[in-house]
Amino acid sequence: MSCNYAEGLSPYEHKGVLGVPEKFDSIDKLNEKCRILTELIKTSKHVVIHTGAGISTSAGIPDFRGPNGVWTLEKKGKKPSINVSFADAKPTKTHMILKKLVDVNKVQYIISQNIDGLHLKSGLPRKYLAELHGNMFIDECNLCKRQFVRSCPVETVGKKCSGVPCAAGHGGGRPCRGRLYDGVLDWEHSLPESDLLMSELHSSLADLSICLGTTLQIIPSGNLPLETVKYGGKLVICNLQPTKHDNKADLVINYYVDDILEKVMNALGLDIPEYNEADNFMKLAESTIVDWTIKRKDVLALEKVFKVKCKGVKKKRILVKNKRNSTETANSDDDKSKVIKLENKDVNGTTSPLSIHTKDGNATEEDINGHRNKGIATEVDVDGATSTALLQKNKGNATEVDMNGHKNKRIVTEVDVNGTTNPALLHRNKGNSTEVDVNATSLALLRRNRNVTEQDVNETNENDSNEIKMEVKEENEIMSSADADAILIE
């Protein structure tokens, strides 16, 4: 049935890295890692689980990027041999364990990329679940945005209208004149606002994030676990294939997710519940209307907790952990800044050293040659003269400070060495830099939706100009000459 879902999506070229070979830890290593994971769960106060297609393969639903995944085989002109329908699929051992861990307050929230509805069938309440990519068993009203559980899977994907009137008035609430649409996202759709907000808040508050059965390739959902790391929490990844965040994790377990969680449950002394159809919300939807909308009061309550615990807290840089199984020691807190020297070529072909001071070896800002750096950048004006400016952050705005210590917001015009313009207009969009062509002929937009893969982001960062002259003007003086139509706006 996941094949039918995949076929219903719009054509899309960049589906991520496909068919990477799976690897398995030895039994002894598996047992030791499961013991460590159990201790982490016991000592953590806010545990968040991130689930992907890998937790549903034991239910007969193929994944997408595994060796026998839907898109891996699609590239070869094949289809998976096993393909259980969404209506017939039952929750796996992992789904039932996660519901149990939520019931006993060992897990505070689950963030899912899956559309198969198995979390819904397990009886997991909406209060503890975010579904970032939609659900085959959910309809959503186009006006009031309320969601309702279906007793059978939707027949369409991509938020298409079913023609059914909104059910808001049937439960004694205020009538709505809207129509119901399927709740499954296509590539171009933005993520559901409430689900994404709850996911971001819980990921930031978590002192432990556990990723199960996902390669974390689709963003922004694949980057949410990093919010836990930035606020000082731990990250555990359980997956058969390597992920792009393995080097940032405190613990990586390569084995079947069902087996990992079974060992954890035994160590915690908890029983694994059996699937019970009486807890299935879809069965309940056959006889009554089941509202699946995230309650506004739950969002507001979590925002208050976030403001108390995280507001004003400086995020940590994400360090690559060489030893995933061991915690960081005091020796890792080195006060000496590492100095990275880059050579920045000026227009005459000579080079000048560019020193970048970092605390943890991470270079974060970008100099005019495309290098990522944080600290001192060298600007070259139109006449070839150079001036050094110190880039600082001031309440989210980039402020330039010249060598005399004067702060001045500037408008910087980019011109390449041949005098032609480099049409790149940089805007700020919720903390993300977005590059937009002033002629609207090229667009590299990092949108907060689920259709952007890491490959998309890499392609948008190409720069055809090797050397750039930068002309600095005061904020109110905008260049009008033919050599300066590309403006860098803070």
Coordinates of C-alpha atoms in Angstrom, one line a residue:
M1 CA 0.0 0.0 0.0
S2 CA 3.0 2.3 0.6
C3 CA 3.7 1.8 -3.1
N4 CA 0.3 3.3 -4.0
Y5 CA 1.1 6.2 -1.7
A6 CA 4.4 6.8 -3.4
E7 CA 2.8 6.6 -6.8
G8 CA 0.3 9.2 -5.8
L9 CA 2.9 11.8 -5.0
S10 CA 4.1 14.4 -7.5
P11 CA 7.2 13.6 -9.5
Y12 CA 10.3 14.5 -7.6
E13 CA 13.9 13.9 -8.5
H14 CA 15.9 14.3 -5.3
K15 CA 14.6 11.6 -3.0
G16 CA 17.8 11.4 -1.0
V17 CA 20.5 8.7 -0.8
L18 CA 19.0 5.3 -1.6
G19 CA 20.0 1.7 -1.0
V20 CA 22.8 2.2 1.4
P21 CA 23.9 -1.3 2.8
E22 CA 22.6 -2.2 6.2
K23 CA 24.9 -3.1 9.1
F24 CA 24.4 -5.0 12.3
D25 CA 26.1 -4.7 15.7
S26 CA 27.4 -7.9 17.3
I27 CA 25.2 -9.4 20.0
D28 CA 27.7 -8.5 22.8
K29 CA 27.9 -4.9 21.5
L30 CA 24.1 -4.8 21.1
N31 CA 23.5 -5.9 24.7
E32 CA 26.0 -3.3 26.0
K33 CA 24.4 -0.5 24.0
C34 CA 20.9 -1.5 25.1
R35 CA 22.1 -1.3 28.7
I36 CA 23.4 2.2 28.1
L37 CA 20.2 3.2 26.4
T38 CA 18.2 1.9 29.4
E39 CA 20.3 4.0 31.8
L40 CA 19.8 7.1 29.7
I41 CA 16.0 6.6 29.7
K42 CA 16.0 6.0 33.5
T43 CA 18.0 9.2 34.2
S44 CA 16.2 11.5 31.7
K45 CA 13.3 13.7 32.6
H46 CA 12.1 14.6 29.1
V47 CA 12.4 11.9 26.4
V48 CA 11.3 12.5 22.8
I49 CA 11.1 9.7 20.2
H50 CA 11.6 10.4 16.5
T51 CA 10.1 7.6 14.3
G52 CA 10.6 6.8 10.6
A53 CA 9.5 4.1 8.1
G54 CA 11.9 1.6 9.6
I55 CA 9.6 0.9 12.6
S56 CA 6.8 -0.3 10.3
T57 CA 8.7 -2.8 8.1
S58 CA 7.9 -5.7 10.5
A59 CA 4.2 -4.9 9.9
G60 CA 4.7 -5.6 6.2
I61 CA 4.9 -2.0 5.1
P62 CA 8.1 -1.3 3.1
D63 CA 10.4 1.6 3.9
F64 CA 11.5 4.0 1.2
R65 CA 15.4 4.2 1.1
G66 CA 16.4 0.8 2.4
P67 CA 18.0 -1.8 0.2
N68 CA 14.5 -3.1 -0.6
G69 CA 12.8 0.3 -0.2
V70 CA 10.1 1.6 -2.4
W71 CA 12.2 4.4 -4.0
T72 CA 15.3 2.2 -4.1
L73 CA 13.5 -0.4 -6.2
E74 CA 11.6 2.2 -8.1
K75 CA 15.0 3.5 -9.5
K76 CA 15.6 -0.1 -10.8
G77 CA 12.1 -0.3 -12.3
K78 CA 10.9 -2.8 -9.6
K79 CA 8.4 -2.9 -6.7
P80 CA 8.6 -4.4 -3.2
S81 CA 7.5 -8.0 -3.0
I82 CA 5.8 -7.4 0.4
N83 CA 3.2 -4.7 0.5
V84 CA 0.5 -5.0 3.2
S85 CA -2.3 -2.5 2.8
F86 CA -2.6 0.3 5.4
A87 CA -6.1 -0.9 6.3
D88 CA -4.8 -4.4 7.2
A89 CA -1.5 -3.5 8.8
K90 CA -1.3 -3.8 12.6
P91 CA 0.9 -2.0 15.0
T92 CA 4.4 -3.5 15.5
K93 CA 6.1 -4.4 18.7
T94 CA 7.8 -1.0 18.6
H95 CA 4.5 0.9 18.3
M96 CA 3.1 -0.9 21.3
I97 CA 6.3 -0.5 23.4
L98 CA 6.2 3.3 22.6
K99 CA 2.6 3.5 23.8
K100 CA 3.5 1.7 27.0
L101 CA 6.5 4.0 27.6
V102 CA 4.2 7.0 27.2
D103 CA 1.6 5.5 29.6
V104 CA 4.2 5.0 32.3
N105 CA 5.7 8.5 31.8
K106 CA 9.0 7.3 30.5
V107 CA 8.5 9.0 27.1
Q108 CA 7.0 12.5 26.9
Y109 CA 6.4 12.9 23.2
I110 CA 6.6 11.1 19.8
I111 CA 7.4 12.8 16.5
S112 CA 6.6 10.7 13.5
Q113 CA 7.3 11.0 9.8
N114 CA 5.1 8.1 9.0
I115 CA 1.7 8.3 7.3
D116 CA 0.7 4.7 7.9
G117 CA -1.5 5.4 10.9
L118 CA 0.0 2.7 13.1
H119 CA 0.6 5.0 16.0
L120 CA -3.1 5.9 15.8
K121 CA -4.1 2.2 15.8
S122 CA -1.9 1.5 18.8
G123 CA -4.1 3.9 20.8
L124 CA -1.5 6.6 21.4
P125 CA -3.4 9.8 22.3
R126 CA -3.0 12.9 20.1
K127 CA -1.5 14.9 23.0
Y128 CA 1.7 12.9 22.7
L129 CA 2.0 12.6 19.0
A130 CA 3.1 14.9 16.1
E131 CA 2.5 13.7 12.5
L132 CA 4.7 15.9 10.4
H133 CA 4.0 14.3 7.0
G134 CA 0.3 13.6 7.5
N135 CA -1.8 10.5 8.1
M136 CA -3.7 8.2 5.7
F137 CA -6.5 8.0 8.2
I138 CA -7.1 11.7 8.9
D139 CA -9.2 14.3 7.1
E140 CA -8.7 18.1 7.6
C141 CA -11.1 20.9 7.1
N142 CA -9.9 23.6 4.7
L143 CA -11.6 26.4 6.8
C144 CA -11.4 25.6 10.5
K145 CA -8.4 23.3 10.1
R146 CA -9.8 20.8 12.5
Q147 CA -8.8 17.1 11.9
F148 CA -11.0 14.0 12.1
V149 CA -10.2 10.3 12.2
R150 CA -11.4 8.1 9.4
S151 CA -12.4 4.5 9.6
C152 CA -10.6 3.7 6.4
P153 CA -7.6 5.1 4.5
V154 CA -8.0 8.1 2.2
E155 CA -8.2 7.4 -1.5
T156 CA -6.1 10.4 -2.5
V157 CA -2.8 12.0 -1.3
G158 CA -1.6 15.6 -1.6
K159 CA -4.4 17.4 0.3
K160 CA -7.2 16.8 -2.2
C161 CA -10.8 17.6 -1.5
S162 CA -13.1 14.7 -0.7
G163 CA -16.2 16.8 -0.9
V164 CA -17.4 15.7 2.5
P165 CA -18.7 18.6 4.7
C166 CA -16.7 19.5 7.9
A167 CA -17.9 17.5 10.9
A168 CA -17.3 20.2 13.4
G169 CA -21.0 20.9 14.0
H170 CA -21.9 17.2 14.6
G171 CA -20.2 17.1 18.0
G172 CA -22.3 19.9 19.4
G173 CA -19.7 22.5 18.4
R174 CA -20.0 25.5 16.2
P175 CA -21.0 24.5 12.6
C176 CA -18.4 25.0 9.8
R177 CA -19.0 25.4 6.1
G178 CA -15.7 24.0 5.1
R179 CA -14.9 20.8 3.2
L180 CA -12.7 17.9 4.2
Y181 CA -9.4 17.2 2.5
D182 CA -7.0 14.3 2.9
G183 CA -4.3 14.9 5.4
V184 CA -1.3 13.4 3.5
L185 CA 1.3 15.9 2.4
D186 CA 2.9 16.0 -1.1
W187 CA 6.4 17.2 -1.7
E188 CA 5.5 20.9 -2.1
H189 CA 3.3 21.2 1.0
S190 CA 4.4 22.9 4.2
L191 CA 4.4 20.9 7.4
P192 CA 1.3 21.3 9.6
E193 CA 1.9 24.3 11.8
S194 CA 0.8 22.9 15.2
D195 CA 2.6 19.6 14.7
L196 CA 5.8 21.3 13.7
L197 CA 5.7 23.8 16.6
M198 CA 5.1 21.1 19.2
S199 CA 7.9 19.0 17.7
E200 CA 10.3 22.0 17.8
L201 CA 9.4 22.8 21.4
H202 CA 9.6 19.2 22.7
S203 CA 12.9 18.6 20.8
S204 CA 14.4 21.7 22.5
L205 CA 13.1 20.7 26.0
A206 CA 14.2 17.1 25.7
D207 CA 17.3 15.9 27.6
L208 CA 17.2 12.7 25.5
S209 CA 16.1 12.3 21.9
I210 CA 15.9 8.8 20.4
C211 CA 15.6 8.3 16.6
L212 CA 14.1 5.0 15.5
G213 CA 14.1 3.6 12.0
T214 CA 14.9 6.8 10.1
T215 CA 17.9 8.0 8.1
L216 CA 17.0 11.6 8.9
Q217 CA 17.4 12.8 5.3
I218 CA 14.2 14.8 4.9
I219 CA 14.3 18.3 6.5
P220 CA 13.2 20.0 8.7
S221 CA 12.0 16.8 10.4
G222 CA 15.4 15.2 10.1
N223 CA 17.2 18.1 11.9
L224 CA 14.8 18.3 14.8
P225 CA 16.9 15.8 17.0
L226 CA 19.8 18.3 16.8
E227 CA 17.7 20.8 18.8
T228 CA 18.1 18.5 21.8
V229 CA 21.9 18.4 21.3
K230 CA 22.1 22.2 21.0
Y231 CA 20.4 22.6 24.4
G232 CA 22.7 20.2 26.0
G233 CA 20.7 16.9 25.7
K234 CA 21.7 13.5 24.5
L235 CA 21.0 11.9 21.1
V236 CA 20.6 8.2 20.4
I237 CA 20.1 6.8 16.9
C238 CA 18.8 3.3 16.2
N239 CA 18.9 2.4 12.6
L240 CA 20.2 -0.3 10.3
Q241 CA 21.6 2.2 7.8
P242 CA 24.0 5.0 8.6
T243 CA 22.5 8.5 9.0
K244 CA 23.9 12.0 8.4
H245 CA 23.8 12.7 12.2
D246 CA 25.6 9.6 13.4
N247 CA 28.8 11.6 14.2
K248 CA 26.8 14.0 16.4
A249 CA 25.0 11.2 18.4
D250 CA 26.1 10.0 21.8
L251 CA 25.0 6.5 21.0
V252 CA 24.4 4.7 17.7
I253 CA 22.8 1.2 17.6
N254 CA 22.7 -0.7 14.4
Y255 CA 20.1 -3.4 14.8
Y256 CA 16.4 -4.2 14.4
V257 CA 14.3 -1.6 16.3
D258 CA 11.9 -4.2 17.7
D259 CA 14.8 -6.2 19.2
I260 CA 16.4 -3.1 20.7
L261 CA 13.3 -1.9 22.4
E262 CA 12.4 -5.4 23.6
K263 CA 15.8 -5.6 25.5
V264 CA 15.2 -2.1 26.9
M265 CA 11.7 -3.1 28.2
N266 CA 13.2 -6.2 29.8
A267 CA 15.8 -4.1 31.5
L268 CA 13.1 -1.6 32.7
G269 CA 11.0 -4.5 34.0
L270 CA 8.0 -3.5 31.9
D271 CA 5.7 -5.8 30.0
I272 CA 5.1 -5.3 26.2
P273 CA 1.3 -4.9 25.7
E274 CA -0.5 -6.7 22.9
Y275 CA -2.4 -4.9 20.2
N276 CA -6.0 -4.3 21.2
E277 CA -8.6 -3.3 18.6
A278 CA -10.7 -1.6 21.4
D279 CA -7.9 1.1 21.6
N280 CA -7.9 1.6 17.9
F281 CA -9.2 5.1 17.2
M282 CA -10.2 4.0 13.6
K283 CA -12.6 1.4 15.0
L284 CA -14.1 4.1 17.2
A285 CA -14.5 6.4 14.2
E286 CA -16.9 3.8 12.7
S287 CA -19.6 4.8 15.2
T288 CA -18.7 8.3 16.3
I289 CA -16.8 11.4 15.3
V290 CA -13.2 11.4 16.6
D291 CA -11.6 14.9 16.7
W292 CA -7.8 14.6 16.1
T293 CA -7.0 18.3 16.3
I294 CA -4.0 19.4 18.5
K295 CA -5.6 21.5 21.3
R296 CA -4.5 25.1 21.4
K297 CA -4.2 25.0 25.2
D298 CA -1.6 22.2 24.9
V299 CA 0.5 24.3 22.6
L300 CA 0.3 27.4 24.9
A301 CA 1.2 25.4 27.9
L302 CA 4.3 23.9 26.3
E303 CA 5.3 27.4 25.1
K304 CA 5.3 28.6 28.7
V305 CA 7.5 25.7 29.7
F306 CA 9.9 26.4 26.8
K307 CA 10.2 30.1 27.8
V308 CA 11.0 29.2 31.4
K309 CA 13.6 26.5 30.6
C310 CA 15.1 27.5 27.2
K311 CA 14.4 31.2 26.5
G312 CA 17.7 33.1 26.7
V313 CA 19.7 29.9 27.1
K314 CA 22.6 30.0 24.7
K315 CA 22.6 27.1 22.3
K316 CA 25.7 24.9 22.3
R317 CA 27.6 24.2 19.1
I318 CA 27.1 20.7 17.9
L319 CA 30.3 18.8 18.3
V320 CA 31.3 15.7 16.3
K321 CA 31.6 13.0 18.9
N322 CA 34.5 10.7 18.2
K323 CA 33.6 8.3 21.0
R324 CA 29.8 7.9 20.8
N325 CA 29.5 5.5 23.7
S326 CA 31.3 7.6 26.2
T327 CA 30.3 10.9 27.7
E328 CA 32.4 14.0 27.3
T329 CA 35.1 14.4 29.9
A330 CA 36.4 17.5 31.4
N331 CA 39.4 17.4 29.1
S332 CA 37.2 18.2 26.2
D333 CA 36.6 21.7 27.6
D334 CA 39.6 23.4 26.1
D335 CA 39.7 27.1 26.7
K336 CA 42.3 27.7 23.9
S337 CA 40.7 28.8 20.7
K338 CA 41.7 27.1 17.6
V339 CA 43.0 29.3 14.9
I340 CA 42.2 28.4 11.3
K341 CA 44.0 30.3 8.6
L342 CA 42.4 30.7 5.3
E343 CA 43.8 32.6 2.3
N344 CA 41.6 35.1 0.8
K345 CA 42.6 36.2 -2.7
D346 CA 42.1 39.8 -3.6
V347 CA 41.5 41.1 -7.1
N348 CA 45.2 41.5 -7.9
G349 CA 45.8 37.8 -7.3
T350 CA 47.7 38.3 -4.0
T351 CA 46.7 36.5 -0.9
S352 CA 46.1 37.8 2.6
P353 CA 45.7 35.4 5.6
L354 CA 42.2 35.3 7.1
S355 CA 42.3 34.2 10.8
I356 CA 39.2 32.6 12.2
H357 CA 39.0 32.1 15.9
T358 CA 36.6 29.3 17.0
K359 CA 36.0 27.8 20.4
D360 CA 35.1 24.3 19.3
G361 CA 36.7 24.1 15.9
N362 CA 33.5 24.9 14.1
A363 CA 33.6 27.6 11.4
T364 CA 30.1 29.1 11.1
E365 CA 29.9 32.3 9.1
E366 CA 30.8 32.6 5.4
D367 CA 33.5 34.7 3.9
I368 CA 33.4 36.2 0.4
N369 CA 35.2 33.2 -1.1
G370 CA 32.5 30.8 0.1
H371 CA 34.4 29.5 3.2
R372 CA 32.4 29.0 6.4
N373 CA 33.8 31.1 9.1
K374 CA 33.1 33.1 12.2
G375 CA 35.0 36.2 13.0
I376 CA 37.1 38.5 10.8
A377 CA 36.2 38.9 7.2
T378 CA 38.1 41.0 4.6
E379 CA 36.1 43.3 2.4
V380 CA 37.4 44.5 -1.0
D381 CA 35.9 47.7 -2.4
V382 CA 35.5 48.6 -6.1
D383 CA 38.9 50.3 -6.3
G384 CA 40.8 47.3 -4.9
A385 CA 41.4 48.7 -1.5
T386 CA 40.8 46.4 1.5
S387 CA 39.3 47.1 4.8
T388 CA 38.8 44.6 7.7
A389 CA 35.4 44.4 9.3
L390 CA 34.4 42.5 12.4
L391 CA 31.0 40.8 12.0
Q392 CA 29.1 40.6 15.2
K393 CA 25.6 39.4 16.0
N394 CA 23.3 41.9 17.7
K395 CA 19.9 40.6 18.7
G396 CA 19.6 38.5 15.6
N397 CA 20.8 41.3 13.2
A398 CA 24.2 41.2 11.6
T399 CA 26.1 44.5 12.6
E400 CA 29.4 45.5 11.0
V401 CA 32.0 47.1 13.2
D402 CA 34.9 48.7 11.5
M403 CA 38.5 48.7 12.9
N404 CA 37.9 52.0 14.7
G405 CA 35.2 50.4 16.7
H406 CA 32.3 52.3 15.1
K407 CA 29.1 50.3 14.6
N408 CA 27.4 50.9 11.4
K409 CA 24.7 48.9 9.5
R410 CA 25.8 48.9 5.9
I411 CA 24.4 48.0 2.5
V412 CA 27.0 45.9 0.7
T413 CA 27.0 45.6 -3.1
E414 CA 28.5 42.6 -4.7
V415 CA 30.3 43.0 -8.0
D416 CA 32.5 40.3 -9.7
V417 CA 36.0 41.0 -11.1
N418 CA 34.8 41.7 -14.6
G419 CA 32.5 44.5 -13.4
T420 CA 29.3 42.6 -14.0
T421 CA 26.9 42.1 -11.2
N422 CA 26.4 39.1 -9.1
P423 CA 22.6 39.1 -8.6
A424 CA 22.2 37.7 -5.1
L425 CA 19.8 39.3 -2.7
L426 CA 20.0 37.9 0.8
H427 CA 17.0 38.0 3.1
R428 CA 16.5 36.8 6.6
N429 CA 13.6 34.4 7.1
K430 CA 13.1 33.2 10.6
G431 CA 16.9 32.8 11.2
N432 CA 17.5 31.1 7.9
S433 CA 19.4 32.8 5.1
T434 CA 17.5 32.6 1.8
E435 CA 19.2 33.4 -1.5
V436 CA 16.9 34.9 -4.1
D437 CA 17.8 36.1 -7.6
V438 CA 16.7 39.7 -8.0
N439 CA 15.5 38.9 -11.5
A440 CA 13.5 36.0 -10.1
T441 CA 15.3 33.6 -12.4
S442 CA 17.0 31.6 -9.7
L443 CA 15.6 30.6 -6.4
A444 CA 17.3 28.7 -3.5
L445 CA 14.7 28.7 -0.8
L446 CA 15.1 26.7 2.3
R447 CA 11.4 26.3 3.2
R448 CA 10.0 24.8 6.3
N449 CA 8.4 21.9 4.4
R450 CA 9.1 18.3 4.1
N451 CA 10.0 18.3 0.4
V452 CA 13.5 19.6 0.9
T453 CA 16.3 17.0 1.0
E454 CA 20.0 17.5 1.8
Q455 CA 20.7 17.3 -2.0
D456 CA 18.4 20.3 -2.7
V457 CA 20.2 22.4 -0.1
N458 CA 23.6 21.5 -1.6
E459 CA 22.6 22.4 -5.1
T460 CA 21.3 25.8 -4.1
N461 CA 24.7 26.8 -2.6
E462 CA 26.6 26.9 -6.0
N463 CA 28.4 30.1 -6.7
D464 CA 29.7 30.8 -10.2
S465 CA 31.8 33.8 -9.3
N466 CA 35.2 33.0 -7.8
E467 CA 36.3 36.4 -6.8
I468 CA 34.0 39.2 -5.6
K469 CA 34.5 42.8 -5.1
M470 CA 32.4 44.3 -2.4
E471 CA 31.4 48.0 -2.3
V472 CA 30.3 49.3 1.0
K473 CA 27.8 52.1 1.1
E474 CA 25.9 53.7 4.0
E475 CA 22.4 52.4 4.5
N476 CA 20.6 55.2 2.8
E477 CA 22.9 55.3 -0.2
I478 CA 21.9 52.6 -2.7
M479 CA 24.1 52.1 -5.7
S480 CA 22.4 53.2 -9.0
S481 CA 25.3 52.4 -11.4
A482 CA 25.2 49.6 -13.8
D483 CA 28.0 47.9 -11.9
A484 CA 26.1 47.5 -8.7
D485 CA 22.6 46.0 -8.9
A486 CA 23.1 43.1 -6.5
I487 CA 22.6 44.3 -2.9
L488 CA 23.4 42.4 0.3
I489 CA 20.9 43.4 2.9
E490 CA 21.4 42.6 6.5

